[in-house]
Amino acid sequence: MTILYAQTRPNPVRFWLLWVLLALAGVSLPTAAQAQCPAIDKATVSGCYYANGQSLATVSVQISWGSVNAGTGNITVTLFRGSAPVGTPRIITPGAISVAYSSLPNYTGTQTIVSPQVVAFEVPANGAALTLSVARQGCPTITNTQPIAAPTACAPTNCPTNALGGTVYYDFDANGQKAVSETVGVPNVSVTAYPKTGAPLTATTDAFGQFSLSVPPAAYPVRLEYTQIPKFLSGGRSGPNGSGSRTTVQFLNAPTCQANLGVLNQNEYCDANPLVLTPCYVHGDPTVAGTSGTDAAIVGMPYNSTGRTPVAKTFMVQNSSVGSTWAAAYNKTTKRLYTSAVVRRHAGLGPLGLGGVYQIDLTNPSAPVTTNFLDVVNDLGINVGTIPSNAARGLVGDKAAKSNDPVSLSAVGKIGIGGMDFSDDNKSLYFVNIFDNKVYEIDMEDYNLGGPKPTAANVQSYPIPDPGCVGGTRRSWALKAYRGQVYVGVICDGSTSTKSNLYSYVYQLDPTTGTWNQIFSIPMTYPKGPGSAGATLNNSITGWYTWTDDFATLLSGFGTTPTYPHPIFSDIEFDVDGSMVLAFIDRSSMQSSNAQYGPTGTTLYSAFASGDILRAFSSNGTYILENNSKAGPSTGYGPGNNQGPGFGEFYDDNMLQVDDPRILFHAENAVGGLALRPGSGEVVTNAMDPLNPLNAADIDKVYVSGGMRYLSNSTGALNRAYIVYQTTNAGVVLNPGTAGKAAGLGDVELACAQAQYIELGNRLWKDANRNGVQDADEQPLAGVQMQLYKGPTLVASTTTTA
């Protein structure tokens, strides 16, 4: 539930213009200091969640104030239940503040806290009325003008001793076992017990997928049936039969609370060790002879990879075949990977140019076959913008050569193709055209079955909504297809104003109706750590900045290291509980690279990637941004570490020294791509310097590299990591042409297999009353041999059990 109190993005320019006009008209006005007085933009209350034996909810509050930040003190936000405060008040200190990222003396920096900010409170889910109070010195205290109420309690259904109960759950790995990580239940499934005597008893699974029935002991045995299972789950039937999940008809001789049923969404199934696929960026022009074209541009590694030397790759696609790409979408039905062109400074486009979509057949992963699939410009008539040729950009075939490539500085994130994904049934390929802010849907059904390539007649488009950006421009990129809907990430870049107008939005598209719905928004003013830590100068380059195309601004006064993080909303993944994981590219890390020229001259510059990963908890369709490392029932990696919304962060995107975690090299090392294997309990993200050095002597073994991190979705902790490329080691160049600490990798995709199971079974019993119904007290017939024939051929045989 979201309650709005004012416009979501207060516009200080309009405020002051109104102030001047009213003053000229002789209207009595408050002092100028009143412009700094806080306002409640919106209050969002999550649905109920259950943690530590309590029904809880989160109240998220967005507070804004005027454009002047100093001189009137802190803003205090208090939440009351009746007259009693809920928890401790939240304090917002506008303006420049000093923060520490470590107990070491040289890890202190400055953050500038600007309007708006988001704070959050965890409250009991008991239906109580709540009141907000927001106070600042010299300002009237304000309260919410519309009622706020906590949701009602949601304790899981209790299954007492001698009852009959269980859980209907997502069996993500399709093995008939309820794994520790398979905690997501399926609500609203009807469960009916047909006892030996007495009337049938029916229950409905709760929000956790749990149910309980009171069956008298004398009424056993019982036939238990599950119905009204959503069709997208195993076609409305059970998943594979196993010891932790029987079928939709079960026979039980005694009370139990383990009458479980596993169901499976085929589109969310993934095997335990799929290939991890990602584009790699190579300097130079791949379309002419030279080392740029022969280097790897797409790579695949086993999911369970780990290590501090570049991992052995299952396959590599040469740069000459595809050039610089970002998006990756895998069709598990046809085993084909699709990737699309992207503008990345110093890295040339492939043979299809800016509108290129390439197909990689992974039927045999050790020998992939790459083809030019579509040029969306010439084949489909879609305008994605224009950019000069690789040669005109100053790129040559030698990957070690330096280039100025000035035209790409402003083109990054403004032209070409952004995110791309397949629909659940793999019949539609969606992509974002970041030039015209539209989602395009390509009908792939006939092509998947061996038909011709799609044409313009197979394409439809959906204009992405404009959130009404103030002082900047709308930029679209992220795309995720999920359970029949398409989700798109949009950012207001604040390029002509201040970071107070820097916002991100998630829009949901229903392709069947073409309708859009804004489901989430984030002010990008939240505290964020420095990309590179340790030196005092670095530690003050914090937070997100507004978009810029000025190279001098990217330097931020930090020598020859472009360090000016400004966000591209690049990727969206959905966790198994419906929560969103959101990724952001640091655009400056795509506008720069490693040991490359500026737009003019021959000075060498090497950039840092300083992206970010955020978690938005979902409950009953409401999304709540993580706050001080808390996301719904889960507490993440870094409470109070000054690196995220509410001065803490959920996911560990820090590079630190293992034997002394106080030594922090990078506080934000995310690059902007995500993948999530349902049931794994973790999210995969690409990262700059992904491995933490064991000690000071180990730094050169892992430094100036790019690779993957696996982060826990329940604690945010780093599970493991590995290096995909390392540019230099102790100053020695290992892989010339790679991007070093800048954005060196594109999107992350998993080549998941299809769940392969076909089960035929039932119960052989003595129908004592000859009515064709499997009555609970009718005896099974054990030891009978069953044979399955296809025509005259015996296919399989088995013997009935007890």
mmCIF file of C-alpha atoms in Angstrom, residues 464-744:
data_model
loop_
_atom_site.group_PDB
_atom_site.id
_atom_site.type_symbol
_atom_site.label_atom_id
_atom_site.label_comp_id
_atom_site.label_asym_id
_atom_site.label_seq_id
_atom_site.Cartn_x
_atom_site.Cartn_y
_atom_site.Cartn_z
ATOM 1 C CA ILE A 464 7.637 2.904 -22.644
ATOM 2 C CA PRO A 465 5.837 5.403 -20.371
ATOM 3 C CA ASP A 466 7.487 8.734 -19.672
ATOM 4 C CA PRO A 467 7.674 9.300 -15.905
ATOM 5 C CA GLY A 468 7.844 13.069 -16.465
ATOM 6 C CA CYS A 469 11.527 13.649 -15.867
ATOM 7 C CA VAL A 470 12.401 17.061 -14.401
ATOM 8 C CA GLY A 471 15.719 18.645 -15.329
ATOM 9 C CA GLY A 472 16.803 15.719 -17.450
ATOM 10 C CA THR A 473 15.895 13.032 -19.955
ATOM 11 C CA ARG A 474 14.278 9.598 -19.754
ATOM 12 C CA ARG A 475 16.698 6.699 -20.404
ATOM 13 C CA SER A 476 15.566 3.076 -20.760
ATOM 14 C CA TRP A 477 17.681 -0.094 -20.675
ATOM 15 C CA ALA A 478 16.787 -2.950 -18.288
ATOM 16 C CA LEU A 479 14.294 -5.621 -19.406
ATOM 17 C CA LYS A 480 13.058 -8.843 -17.815
ATOM 18 C CA ALA A 481 10.262 -11.168 -18.978
ATOM 19 C CA TYR A 482 8.691 -12.909 -15.980
ATOM 20 C CA ARG A 483 5.502 -14.955 -15.624
ATOM 21 C CA GLY A 484 3.761 -13.486 -18.629
ATOM 22 C CA GLN A 485 4.722 -9.865 -17.964
ATOM 23 C CA VAL A 486 7.618 -7.717 -19.182
ATOM 24 C CA TYR A 487 9.477 -5.417 -16.773
ATOM 25 C CA VAL A 488 11.503 -2.409 -17.896
ATOM 26 C CA GLY A 489 13.908 -0.166 -16.012
ATOM 27 C CA VAL A 490 13.856 3.579 -16.744
ATOM 28 C CA ILE A 491 15.978 6.358 -15.311
ATOM 29 C CA CYS A 492 15.590 10.143 -15.232
ATOM 30 C CA ASP A 493 19.180 11.237 -15.833
ATOM 31 C CA GLY A 494 19.086 14.692 -14.181
ATOM 32 C CA SER A 495 21.481 15.866 -16.878
ATOM 33 C CA THR A 496 20.342 19.508 -16.919
ATOM 34 C CA SER A 497 19.758 19.949 -13.174
ATOM 35 C CA THR A 498 20.798 18.348 -9.900
ATOM 36 C CA LYS A 499 20.921 14.825 -8.527
ATOM 37 C CA SER A 500 17.677 15.494 -6.658
ATOM 38 C CA ASN A 501 16.001 14.827 -10.020
ATOM 39 C CA LEU A 502 17.841 11.523 -10.519
ATOM 40 C CA TYR A 503 15.177 8.786 -10.297
ATOM 41 C CA SER A 504 14.749 5.174 -11.361
ATOM 42 C CA TYR A 505 11.456 3.454 -12.199
ATOM 43 C CA VAL A 506 10.255 -0.072 -12.916
ATOM 44 C CA TYR A 507 7.357 -0.417 -15.352
ATOM 45 C CA GLN A 508 5.336 -3.580 -15.938
ATOM 46 C CA LEU A 509 3.980 -4.349 -19.404
ATOM 47 C CA ASP A 510 1.144 -6.774 -20.071
ATOM 48 C CA PRO A 511 1.866 -7.825 -23.676
ATOM 49 C CA THR A 512 -1.625 -9.235 -24.167
ATOM 50 C CA THR A 513 -3.260 -5.837 -23.631
ATOM 51 C CA GLY A 514 -0.332 -3.490 -24.269
ATOM 52 C CA THR A 515 -0.969 -1.754 -20.938
ATOM 53 C CA TRP A 516 1.737 -0.441 -18.612
ATOM 54 C CA ASN A 517 1.847 -0.052 -14.843
ATOM 55 C CA GLN A 518 4.498 1.717 -12.783
ATOM 56 C CA ILE A 519 5.263 -0.660 -9.912
ATOM 57 C CA PHE A 520 8.331 0.873 -8.258
ATOM 58 C CA SER A 521 10.436 4.017 -8.059
ATOM 59 C CA ILE A 522 13.728 4.899 -6.378
ATOM 60 C CA PRO A 523 15.270 8.309 -5.757
ATOM 61 C CA MET A 524 18.916 7.794 -6.721
ATOM 62 C CA THR A 525 20.071 10.150 -3.966
ATOM 63 C CA TYR A 526 20.685 7.356 -1.481
ATOM 64 C CA PRO A 527 24.095 7.155 0.230
ATOM 65 C CA LYS A 528 26.553 5.090 -1.804
ATOM 66 C CA GLY A 529 30.155 4.235 -1.085
ATOM 67 C CA PRO A 530 33.215 5.242 -3.112
ATOM 68 C CA GLY A 531 34.220 3.111 -6.052
ATOM 69 C CA SER A 532 37.796 3.154 -4.855
ATOM 70 C CA ALA A 533 38.591 3.512 -1.173
ATOM 71 C CA GLY A 534 41.637 4.162 0.955
ATOM 72 C CA ALA A 535 42.907 7.555 -0.150
ATOM 73 C CA THR A 536 41.067 10.562 1.225
ATOM 74 C CA LEU A 537 40.391 11.971 -2.249
ATOM 75 C CA ASN A 538 38.743 8.732 -3.399
ATOM 76 C CA ASN A 539 36.569 8.381 -0.333
ATOM 77 C CA SER A 540 34.640 11.543 -1.105
ATOM 78 C CA ILE A 541 33.600 10.489 -4.618
ATOM 79 C CA THR A 542 30.380 8.969 -3.353
ATOM 80 C CA GLY A 543 26.763 8.609 -4.388
ATOM 81 C CA TRP A 544 25.348 8.810 -7.895
ATOM 82 C CA TYR A 545 25.904 11.827 -10.129
ATOM 83 C CA THR A 546 23.820 13.268 -12.928
ATOM 84 C CA TRP A 547 24.595 12.189 -16.483
ATOM 85 C CA THR A 548 27.390 13.953 -18.308
ATOM 86 C CA ASP A 549 29.177 13.724 -21.651
ATOM 87 C CA ASP A 550 32.060 15.926 -20.528
ATOM 88 C CA PHE A 551 35.263 13.930 -20.065
ATOM 89 C CA ALA A 552 36.802 16.512 -17.733
ATOM 90 C CA THR A 553 33.811 16.067 -15.424
ATOM 91 C CA LEU A 554 34.378 12.296 -15.386
ATOM 92 C CA LEU A 555 37.811 12.873 -13.877
ATOM 93 C CA SER A 556 36.296 14.587 -10.799
ATOM 94 C CA GLY A 557 39.658 16.034 -9.966
ATOM 95 C CA PHE A 558 41.095 12.535 -9.541
ATOM 96 C CA GLY A 559 44.062 12.613 -11.909
ATOM 97 C CA THR A 560 43.890 10.164 -14.795
ATOM 98 C CA THR A 561 41.225 7.900 -13.289
ATOM 99 C CA PRO A 562 37.695 8.663 -14.526
ATOM 100 C CA THR A 563 35.610 8.292 -11.357
ATOM 101 C CA TYR A 564 32.204 9.882 -11.776
ATOM 102 C CA PRO A 565 29.519 7.224 -11.251
ATOM 103 C CA HIS A 566 26.279 8.069 -13.045
ATOM 104 C CA PRO A 567 23.703 5.320 -13.408
ATOM 105 C CA ILE A 568 22.312 3.242 -16.225
ATOM 106 C CA PHE A 569 19.441 1.086 -14.908
ATOM 107 C CA SER A 570 20.732 -2.036 -16.598
ATOM 108 C CA ASP A 571 19.167 -5.258 -15.284
ATOM 109 C CA ILE A 572 16.278 -6.771 -13.312
ATOM 110 C CA GLU A 573 15.967 -10.270 -11.853
ATOM 111 C CA PHE A 574 13.203 -11.785 -9.745
ATOM 112 C CA ASP A 575 14.016 -13.865 -6.703
ATOM 113 C CA VAL A 576 11.913 -16.901 -5.815
ATOM 114 C CA ASP A 577 9.810 -14.897 -3.328
ATOM 115 C CA GLY A 578 8.944 -12.292 -5.991
ATOM 116 C CA SER A 579 11.468 -9.725 -4.744
ATOM 117 C CA MET A 580 13.386 -7.782 -7.381
ATOM 118 C CA VAL A 581 17.149 -7.551 -7.663
ATOM 119 C CA LEU A 582 18.128 -4.376 -9.518
ATOM 120 C CA ALA A 583 21.477 -3.639 -11.174
ATOM 121 C CA PHE A 584 22.999 -0.354 -12.287
ATOM 122 C CA ILE A 585 25.929 0.225 -14.632
ATOM 123 C CA ASP A 586 28.249 3.085 -13.836
ATOM 124 C CA ARG A 587 27.976 4.828 -17.221
ATOM 125 C CA SER A 588 31.437 6.392 -16.834
ATOM 126 C CA SER A 589 32.903 2.864 -16.827
ATOM 127 C CA MET A 590 31.433 2.359 -20.337
ATOM 128 C CA GLN A 591 32.648 5.814 -21.446
ATOM 129 C CA SER A 592 36.210 4.948 -20.423
ATOM 130 C CA SER A 593 38.429 1.883 -20.250
ATOM 131 C CA ASN A 594 41.893 0.741 -19.195
ATOM 132 C CA ALA A 595 45.029 2.570 -20.358
ATOM 133 C CA GLN A 596 43.189 4.376 -23.144
ATOM 134 C CA TYR A 597 43.289 7.929 -24.459
ATOM 135 C CA GLY A 598 40.845 10.642 -23.584
ATOM 136 C CA PRO A 599 38.694 12.149 -26.356
ATOM 137 C CA THR A 600 41.751 14.159 -27.436
ATOM 138 C CA GLY A 601 45.462 13.882 -26.828
ATOM 139 C CA THR A 602 47.611 10.947 -25.813
ATOM 140 C CA THR A 603 47.306 10.939 -22.031
ATOM 141 C CA LEU A 604 46.340 7.465 -20.793
ATOM 142 C CA TYR A 605 43.326 7.041 -18.506
ATOM 143 C CA SER A 606 42.136 3.979 -16.567
ATOM 144 C CA ALA A 607 38.627 3.968 -15.084
ATOM 145 C CA PHE A 608 36.921 2.224 -12.171
ATOM 146 C CA ALA A 609 33.487 0.604 -12.438
ATOM 147 C CA SER A 610 31.312 1.790 -9.566
ATOM 148 C CA GLY A 611 27.889 0.295 -10.238
ATOM 149 C CA ASP A 612 25.450 -1.033 -7.660
ATOM 150 C CA ILE A 613 22.994 -3.808 -6.798
ATOM 151 C CA LEU A 614 19.804 -3.186 -4.829
ATOM 152 C CA ARG A 615 17.069 -5.425 -3.473
ATOM 153 C CA ALA A 616 13.367 -4.544 -3.442
ATOM 154 C CA PHE A 617 11.381 -6.839 -1.157
ATOM 155 C CA SER A 618 8.004 -7.974 -2.475
ATOM 156 C CA SER A 619 4.914 -8.776 -0.453
ATOM 157 C CA ASN A 620 1.382 -8.876 -1.832
ATOM 158 C CA GLY A 621 2.482 -6.984 -4.945
ATOM 159 C CA THR A 622 4.094 -4.119 -3.014
ATOM 160 C CA TYR A 623 7.822 -3.491 -3.419
ATOM 161 C CA ILE A 624 9.924 -1.983 -0.627
ATOM 162 C CA LEU A 625 13.478 -0.757 -1.235
ATOM 163 C CA GLU A 626 16.133 -2.173 1.071
ATOM 164 C CA ASN A 627 16.998 0.199 3.918
ATOM 165 C CA ASN A 628 20.097 -0.042 6.104
ATOM 166 C CA SER A 629 20.644 -3.560 4.758
ATOM 167 C CA LYS A 630 17.129 -4.723 5.688
ATOM 168 C CA ALA A 631 14.844 -6.089 2.967
ATOM 169 C CA GLY A 632 11.650 -7.506 4.393
ATOM 170 C CA PRO A 633 12.473 -10.434 6.697
ATOM 171 C CA SER A 634 16.124 -10.596 5.595
ATOM 172 C CA THR A 635 19.073 -8.630 6.929
ATOM 173 C CA GLY A 636 21.873 -8.278 4.425
ATOM 174 C CA TYR A 637 25.605 -7.932 4.422
ATOM 175 C CA GLY A 638 26.306 -4.400 5.612
ATOM 176 C CA PRO A 639 24.097 -2.710 8.199
ATOM 177 C CA GLY A 640 25.497 0.725 8.997
ATOM 178 C CA ASN A 641 28.368 0.519 6.489
ATOM 179 C CA ASN A 642 27.424 3.875 4.869
ATOM 180 C CA GLN A 643 27.108 2.309 1.409
ATOM 181 C CA GLY A 644 23.414 2.049 0.603
ATOM 182 C CA PRO A 645 19.878 3.273 1.222
ATOM 183 C CA GLY A 646 19.530 4.103 4.913
ATOM 184 C CA PHE A 647 23.353 3.972 5.317
ATOM 185 C CA GLY A 648 23.648 0.209 4.885
ATOM 186 C CA GLU A 649 23.660 -2.185 1.926
ATOM 187 C CA PHE A 650 22.118 -5.589 1.370
ATOM 188 C CA TYR A 651 24.519 -7.149 -1.152
ATOM 189 C CA ASP A 652 28.275 -7.370 -0.660
ATOM 190 C CA ASP A 653 29.824 -5.495 -3.570
ATOM 191 C CA ASN A 654 33.018 -4.676 -1.683
ATOM 192 C CA MET A 655 36.561 -5.752 -2.452
ATOM 193 C CA LEU A 656 38.419 -6.110 0.838
ATOM 194 C CA GLN A 657 41.407 -7.933 2.256
ATOM 195 C CA VAL A 658 40.477 -11.284 3.797
ATOM 196 C CA ASP A 659 43.045 -11.297 6.616
ATOM 197 C CA ASP A 660 42.121 -7.711 7.561
ATOM 198 C CA PRO A 661 38.592 -6.772 6.358
ATOM 199 C CA ARG A 662 39.207 -3.195 7.482
ATOM 200 C CA ILE A 663 41.305 -2.754 4.333
ATOM 201 C CA LEU A 664 38.729 -1.843 1.709
ATOM 202 C CA PHE A 665 39.891 -1.452 -1.896
ATOM 203 C CA HIS A 666 36.528 -0.906 -3.589
ATOM 204 C CA ALA A 667 33.233 -0.139 -1.848
ATOM 205 C CA GLU A 668 31.167 -0.578 -5.043
ATOM 206 C CA ASN A 669 32.472 -3.083 -7.596
ATOM 207 C CA ALA A 670 29.284 -4.124 -9.408
ATOM 208 C CA VAL A 671 29.377 -3.852 -13.218
ATOM 209 C CA GLY A 672 25.639 -4.093 -14.004
ATOM 210 C CA GLY A 673 24.673 -7.602 -15.156
ATOM 211 C CA LEU A 674 22.622 -10.185 -13.224
ATOM 212 C CA ALA A 675 21.449 -13.798 -13.456
ATOM 213 C CA LEU A 676 19.508 -15.867 -10.935
ATOM 214 C CA ARG A 677 19.184 -19.651 -10.764
ATOM 215 C CA PRO A 678 15.890 -20.322 -8.917
ATOM 216 C CA GLY A 679 16.366 -22.475 -5.863
ATOM 217 C CA SER A 680 20.069 -21.669 -5.549
ATOM 218 C CA GLY A 681 19.474 -18.975 -2.933
ATOM 219 C CA GLU A 682 21.905 -16.643 -4.707
ATOM 220 C CA VAL A 683 22.249 -14.123 -7.516
ATOM 221 C CA VAL A 684 25.135 -13.956 -9.976
ATOM 222 C CA THR A 685 26.556 -10.538 -10.793
ATOM 223 C CA ASN A 686 29.518 -9.396 -12.835
ATOM 224 C CA ALA A 687 32.094 -7.400 -10.931
ATOM 225 C CA MET A 688 35.314 -5.428 -11.130
ATOM 226 C CA ASP A 689 38.060 -7.160 -9.111
ATOM 227 C CA PRO A 690 35.624 -9.890 -8.042
ATOM 228 C CA LEU A 691 37.958 -11.811 -5.730
ATOM 229 C CA ASN A 692 39.035 -10.567 -2.318
ATOM 230 C CA PRO A 693 42.832 -10.830 -1.842
ATOM 231 C CA LEU A 694 43.847 -13.123 0.994
ATOM 232 C CA ASN A 695 46.543 -10.746 2.197
ATOM 233 C CA ALA A 696 48.728 -7.888 0.996
ATOM 234 C CA ALA A 697 50.960 -10.233 -1.007
ATOM 235 C CA ASP A 698 47.931 -11.652 -2.822
ATOM 236 C CA ILE A 699 46.673 -8.373 -4.266
ATOM 237 C CA ASP A 700 48.453 -8.534 -7.626
ATOM 238 C CA LYS A 701 47.032 -12.010 -8.267
ATOM 239 C CA VAL A 702 43.474 -10.689 -8.307
ATOM 240 C CA TYR A 703 43.798 -6.992 -9.142
ATOM 241 C CA VAL A 704 42.786 -5.212 -12.401
ATOM 242 C CA SER A 705 40.355 -7.949 -13.357
ATOM 243 C CA GLY A 706 36.724 -8.680 -14.131
ATOM 244 C CA GLY A 707 34.603 -11.669 -13.277
ATOM 245 C CA MET A 708 31.596 -13.075 -11.407
ATOM 246 C CA ARG A 709 30.327 -12.921 -7.845
ATOM 247 C CA TYR A 710 27.676 -15.175 -6.294
ATOM 248 C CA LEU A 711 25.778 -13.316 -3.565
ATOM 249 C CA SER A 712 23.309 -14.762 -1.066
ATOM 250 C CA ASN A 713 19.727 -13.577 -1.484
ATOM 251 C CA SER A 714 19.036 -14.083 2.218
ATOM 252 C CA THR A 715 22.143 -12.515 3.775
ATOM 253 C CA GLY A 716 23.727 -10.596 0.890
ATOM 254 C CA ALA A 717 27.046 -12.283 1.678
ATOM 255 C CA LEU A 718 29.633 -13.284 -0.911
ATOM 256 C CA ASN A 719 29.374 -17.043 -1.460
ATOM 257 C CA ARG A 720 32.176 -17.328 -4.010
ATOM 258 C CA ALA A 721 33.736 -15.555 -6.998
ATOM 259 C CA TYR A 722 36.025 -16.100 -9.931
ATOM 260 C CA ILE A 723 38.013 -14.121 -12.482
ATOM 261 C CA VAL A 724 37.021 -14.169 -16.158
ATOM 262 C CA TYR A 725 39.867 -11.905 -17.331
ATOM 263 C CA GLN A 726 42.825 -10.143 -15.727
ATOM 264 C CA THR A 727 44.344 -7.237 -17.595
ATOM 265 C CA THR A 728 47.562 -6.758 -15.622
ATOM 266 C CA ASN A 729 49.463 -8.447 -12.804
ATOM 267 C CA ALA A 730 52.027 -6.410 -10.843
ATOM 268 C CA GLY A 731 52.208 -3.996 -13.741
ATOM 269 C CA VAL A 732 52.782 -6.734 -16.329
ATOM 270 C CA VAL A 733 50.153 -6.712 -19.069
ATOM 271 C CA LEU A 734 48.504 -10.121 -19.292
ATOM 272 C CA ASN A 735 45.559 -9.383 -21.586
ATOM 273 C CA PRO A 736 46.010 -6.205 -23.619
ATOM 274 C CA GLY A 737 42.767 -4.917 -25.003
ATOM 275 C CA THR A 738 40.640 -5.886 -21.988
ATOM 276 C CA ALA A 739 38.985 -3.208 -19.874
ATOM 277 C CA GLY A 740 40.791 -3.610 -16.554
ATOM 278 C CA LYS A 741 38.767 -2.096 -13.725
ATOM 279 C CA ALA A 742 36.284 -0.427 -16.069
ATOM 280 C CA ALA A 743 33.178 -2.218 -17.365
ATOM 281 C CA GLY A 744 34.745 -5.241 -19.046
#
